[in-house]
Amino acid sequence: MPARFGPRGVVAVLIPVQNSNMQPEYEMMRPEGVSNQMYRFNITSPDTVGEAVLDVVPQTLKCWPDMIVGGNSLEMRDWSLEKQEWYTGEFAARADGKPFVLATDAVIAALRTMGAKRFGMMSPLSVENSKSAVDYYTALGFDVAAATALLVDKPENAVNVPMERVIEAFEEVDGPDIDTLLHVGGSLGIVPLIAELEDRFKKPVISVNLATYWYALRRMGITDAVPGFGELMLKAEIVE
């Protein structure tokens, strides 16, 4: 429901209590007339993220959102297409009829919109988390040609990864046969770096938080081009 500070719409975003990067990222991408409302959940372990998010979804209804955003890369958690379908149903039940988007679906929409076929992927946590994501995208028909994990020991420590390490990681998975670079795991805070990365690597760079907010805005009918954040934020239409 439009509000005083969000006449074009209110977006409720679910983010971890330990993540100090996501809120500033969402704010810097926010078009005029949109209000972002942040709701936080606690990560007791990486494997319980999905359940923690579901517990908080009903709280978001109290700000009369036009869109609810589940902003976490669930595909990093021993995930599958069947689990995503089940989880979407559980999220919908708690959203009580309100529109919502999930980061995992948003990344897929972003990859398809940018025409990605063969990409390199970087994630912050373990090799196991990375492999789960690779398996998920492969099941959807993408070719994940290379993947690297930063091996951050705890999710809360990912907020302090130097951007130089992020660039190195993308260099590790780049190559002449790679058409797109992907970052999953929303804690790194690389949204301000996207345009620079695309200029450096000469190809689209999709970061989960940017993809998720872009997808949410487009699903709300807000098609503003938001310059300064790479190619995706200039795309008005979603290719599903």
PDB file of C-alpha atoms in Angstrom, residues 71-195:
ATOM      1  CA  GLY A  71      16.787 -11.860  -0.119  1.00  0.00           C
ATOM      2  CA  ASN A  72      18.903 -14.959   0.541  1.00  0.00           C
ATOM      3  CA  SER A  73      20.644 -17.359  -1.837  1.00  0.00           C
ATOM      4  CA  LEU A  74      18.837 -20.509  -0.735  1.00  0.00           C
ATOM      5  CA  GLU A  75      20.423 -22.491  -3.566  1.00  0.00           C
ATOM      6  CA  MET A  76      23.644 -22.495  -1.528  1.00  0.00           C
ATOM      7  CA  ARG A  77      22.025 -24.744   1.112  1.00  0.00           C
ATOM      8  CA  ASP A  78      21.787 -28.302  -0.263  1.00  0.00           C
ATOM      9  CA  TRP A  79      18.927 -27.091  -2.437  1.00  0.00           C
ATOM     10  CA  SER A  80      16.928 -28.509  -5.343  1.00  0.00           C
ATOM     11  CA  LEU A  81      14.137 -27.508  -7.702  1.00  0.00           C
ATOM     12  CA  GLU A  82      11.727 -29.538  -5.571  1.00  0.00           C
ATOM     13  CA  LYS A  83      12.821 -27.782  -2.379  1.00  0.00           C
ATOM     14  CA  GLN A  84      12.421 -24.409  -4.063  1.00  0.00           C
ATOM     15  CA  GLU A  85       8.870 -25.291  -5.102  1.00  0.00           C
ATOM     16  CA  TRP A  86       8.026 -26.410  -1.560  1.00  0.00           C
ATOM     17  CA  TYR A  87       9.637 -23.332  -0.032  1.00  0.00           C
ATOM     18  CA  THR A  88       7.773 -20.990  -2.370  1.00  0.00           C
ATOM     19  CA  GLY A  89       4.520 -22.507  -1.168  1.00  0.00           C
ATOM     20  CA  GLU A  90       5.511 -22.094   2.476  1.00  0.00           C
ATOM     21  CA  PHE A  91       6.535 -18.469   1.881  1.00  0.00           C
ATOM     22  CA  ALA A  92       3.262 -17.771   0.072  1.00  0.00           C
ATOM     23  CA  ALA A  93       1.241 -19.151   2.982  1.00  0.00           C
ATOM     24  CA  ARG A  94       2.951 -16.780   5.399  1.00  0.00           C
ATOM     25  CA  ALA A  95       2.763 -13.829   2.980  1.00  0.00           C
ATOM     26  CA  ASP A  96      -1.040 -14.098   3.166  1.00  0.00           C
ATOM     27  CA  GLY A  97      -1.688 -13.097  -0.434  1.00  0.00           C
ATOM     28  CA  LYS A  98       0.918 -10.350  -0.690  1.00  0.00           C
ATOM     29  CA  PRO A  99       3.205 -10.461  -3.763  1.00  0.00           C
ATOM     30  CA  PHE A 100       6.738 -11.662  -3.042  1.00  0.00           C
ATOM     31  CA  VAL A 101       9.984 -12.547  -4.758  1.00  0.00           C
ATOM     32  CA  LEU A 102      12.756 -14.884  -3.675  1.00  0.00           C
ATOM     33  CA  ALA A 103      16.409 -14.202  -4.428  1.00  0.00           C
ATOM     34  CA  THR A 104      16.948 -17.626  -5.980  1.00  0.00           C
ATOM     35  CA  ASP A 105      14.185 -17.016  -8.530  1.00  0.00           C
ATOM     36  CA  ALA A 106      15.389 -13.462  -9.116  1.00  0.00           C
ATOM     37  CA  VAL A 107      18.881 -14.634 -10.051  1.00  0.00           C
ATOM     38  CA  ILE A 108      17.415 -17.061 -12.585  1.00  0.00           C
ATOM     39  CA  ALA A 109      15.286 -14.282 -14.100  1.00  0.00           C
ATOM     40  CA  ALA A 110      18.331 -12.002 -14.241  1.00  0.00           C
ATOM     41  CA  LEU A 111      20.471 -14.651 -15.941  1.00  0.00           C
ATOM     42  CA  ARG A 112      17.774 -15.257 -18.559  1.00  0.00           C
ATOM     43  CA  THR A 113      17.151 -11.563 -19.087  1.00  0.00           C
ATOM     44  CA  MET A 114      20.865 -11.000 -19.725  1.00  0.00           C
ATOM     45  CA  GLY A 115      21.000 -13.986 -22.070  1.00  0.00           C
ATOM     46  CA  ALA A 116      23.433 -15.958 -19.919  1.00  0.00           C
ATOM     47  CA  LYS A 117      24.246 -19.430 -21.162  1.00  0.00           C
ATOM     48  CA  ARG A 118      27.710 -20.205 -19.780  1.00  0.00           C
ATOM     49  CA  PHE A 119      28.813 -18.350 -16.689  1.00  0.00           C
ATOM     50  CA  GLY A 120      31.416 -18.210 -13.954  1.00  0.00           C
ATOM     51  CA  MET A 121      30.209 -18.046 -10.357  1.00  0.00           C
ATOM     52  CA  MET A 122      31.669 -16.700  -7.133  1.00  0.00           C
ATOM     53  CA  SER A 123      30.226 -17.330  -3.647  1.00  0.00           C
ATOM     54  CA  PRO A 124      31.472 -16.333  -0.166  1.00  0.00           C
ATOM     55  CA  LEU A 125      31.239 -19.476   1.945  1.00  0.00           C
ATOM     56  CA  SER A 126      32.274 -23.109   1.596  1.00  0.00           C
ATOM     57  CA  VAL A 127      33.000 -25.331  -1.373  1.00  0.00           C
ATOM     58  CA  GLU A 128      29.909 -27.344  -0.407  1.00  0.00           C
ATOM     59  CA  ASN A 129      27.726 -24.230  -0.561  1.00  0.00           C
ATOM     60  CA  SER A 130      29.179 -23.402  -3.964  1.00  0.00           C
ATOM     61  CA  LYS A 131      28.577 -26.908  -5.281  1.00  0.00           C
ATOM     62  CA  SER A 132      24.944 -26.799  -4.186  1.00  0.00           C
ATOM     63  CA  ALA A 133      24.426 -23.606  -6.174  1.00  0.00           C
ATOM     64  CA  VAL A 134      26.215 -25.046  -9.212  1.00  0.00           C
ATOM     65  CA  ASP A 135      23.995 -28.135  -9.105  1.00  0.00           C
ATOM     66  CA  TYR A 136      20.882 -25.977  -8.855  1.00  0.00           C
ATOM     67  CA  TYR A 137      21.716 -23.827 -11.884  1.00  0.00           C
ATOM     68  CA  THR A 138      22.826 -26.859 -13.858  1.00  0.00           C
ATOM     69  CA  ALA A 139      19.461 -28.511 -13.217  1.00  0.00           C
ATOM     70  CA  LEU A 140      17.859 -25.457 -14.817  1.00  0.00           C
ATOM     71  CA  GLY A 141      19.932 -25.879 -17.972  1.00  0.00           C
ATOM     72  CA  PHE A 142      22.730 -23.374 -17.404  1.00  0.00           C
ATOM     73  CA  ASP A 143      26.368 -24.214 -17.992  1.00  0.00           C
ATOM     74  CA  VAL A 144      28.344 -23.218 -14.901  1.00  0.00           C
ATOM     75  CA  ALA A 145      31.769 -23.379 -16.479  1.00  0.00           C
ATOM     76  CA  ALA A 146      33.721 -22.324 -13.386  1.00  0.00           C
ATOM     77  CA  ALA A 147      32.973 -21.680  -9.718  1.00  0.00           C
ATOM     78  CA  THR A 148      34.995 -20.493  -6.773  1.00  0.00           C
ATOM     79  CA  ALA A 149      34.262 -20.078  -3.065  1.00  0.00           C
ATOM     80  CA  LEU A 150      35.934 -17.472  -0.844  1.00  0.00           C
ATOM     81  CA  LEU A 151      35.898 -19.906   2.111  1.00  0.00           C
ATOM     82  CA  VAL A 152      34.669 -17.339   4.635  1.00  0.00           C
ATOM     83  CA  ASP A 153      34.395 -19.251   7.913  1.00  0.00           C
ATOM     84  CA  LYS A 154      31.184 -17.652   9.249  1.00  0.00           C
ATOM     85  CA  PRO A 155      28.386 -15.807   7.386  1.00  0.00           C
ATOM     86  CA  GLU A 156      28.815 -12.690   9.539  1.00  0.00           C
ATOM     87  CA  ASN A 157      32.465 -12.401   8.483  1.00  0.00           C
ATOM     88  CA  ALA A 158      31.547 -12.103   4.802  1.00  0.00           C
ATOM     89  CA  VAL A 159      30.638  -8.438   5.244  1.00  0.00           C
ATOM     90  CA  ASN A 160      34.326  -7.561   5.596  1.00  0.00           C
ATOM     91  CA  VAL A 161      35.774  -9.361   2.569  1.00  0.00           C
ATOM     92  CA  PRO A 162      38.016  -6.852   0.725  1.00  0.00           C
ATOM     93  CA  MET A 163      36.813  -5.860  -2.727  1.00  0.00           C
ATOM     94  CA  GLU A 164      40.267  -6.764  -4.066  1.00  0.00           C
ATOM     95  CA  ARG A 165      39.521 -10.369  -3.130  1.00  0.00           C
ATOM     96  CA  VAL A 166      36.179 -10.178  -4.927  1.00  0.00           C
ATOM     97  CA  ILE A 167      37.912  -9.019  -8.103  1.00  0.00           C
ATOM     98  CA  GLU A 168      40.464 -11.816  -7.789  1.00  0.00           C
ATOM     99  CA  ALA A 169      37.659 -14.353  -7.424  1.00  0.00           C
ATOM    100  CA  PHE A 170      35.949 -13.136 -10.578  1.00  0.00           C
ATOM    101  CA  GLU A 171      39.279 -13.334 -12.405  1.00  0.00           C
ATOM    102  CA  GLU A 172      39.526 -16.962 -11.313  1.00  0.00           C
ATOM    103  CA  VAL A 173      36.224 -17.877 -12.970  1.00  0.00           C
ATOM    104  CA  ASP A 174      36.420 -15.625 -16.026  1.00  0.00           C
ATOM    105  CA  GLY A 175      37.508 -16.730 -19.479  1.00  0.00           C
ATOM    106  CA  PRO A 176      36.901 -16.124 -23.180  1.00  0.00           C
ATOM    107  CA  ASP A 177      34.104 -18.710 -23.230  1.00  0.00           C
ATOM    108  CA  ILE A 178      32.289 -17.150 -20.239  1.00  0.00           C
ATOM    109  CA  ASP A 179      29.400 -14.837 -21.189  1.00  0.00           C
ATOM    110  CA  THR A 180      28.350 -13.726 -17.677  1.00  0.00           C
ATOM    111  CA  LEU A 181      29.783 -13.487 -14.164  1.00  0.00           C
ATOM    112  CA  LEU A 182      27.567 -14.316 -11.185  1.00  0.00           C
ATOM    113  CA  HIS A 183      27.843 -13.600  -7.475  1.00  0.00           C
ATOM    114  CA  VAL A 184      25.554 -15.408  -5.004  1.00  0.00           C
ATOM    115  CA  GLY A 185      25.491 -14.990  -1.227  1.00  0.00           C
ATOM    116  CA  GLY A 186      24.152 -11.553  -0.344  1.00  0.00           C
ATOM    117  CA  SER A 187      26.570 -10.454   2.366  1.00  0.00           C
ATOM    118  CA  LEU A 188      29.597  -9.318   0.346  1.00  0.00           C
ATOM    119  CA  GLY A 189      28.295  -5.846  -0.500  1.00  0.00           C
ATOM    120  CA  ILE A 190      29.509  -5.626  -4.099  1.00  0.00           C
ATOM    121  CA  VAL A 191      26.585  -3.715  -5.645  1.00  0.00           C
ATOM    122  CA  PRO A 192      28.549  -0.414  -5.801  1.00  0.00           C
ATOM    123  CA  LEU A 193      31.275  -2.296  -7.697  1.00  0.00           C
ATOM    124  CA  ILE A 194      29.070  -3.778 -10.451  1.00  0.00           C
ATOM    125  CA  ALA A 195      29.565  -1.077 -13.090  1.00  0.00           C
TER     126      ALA A 195
END
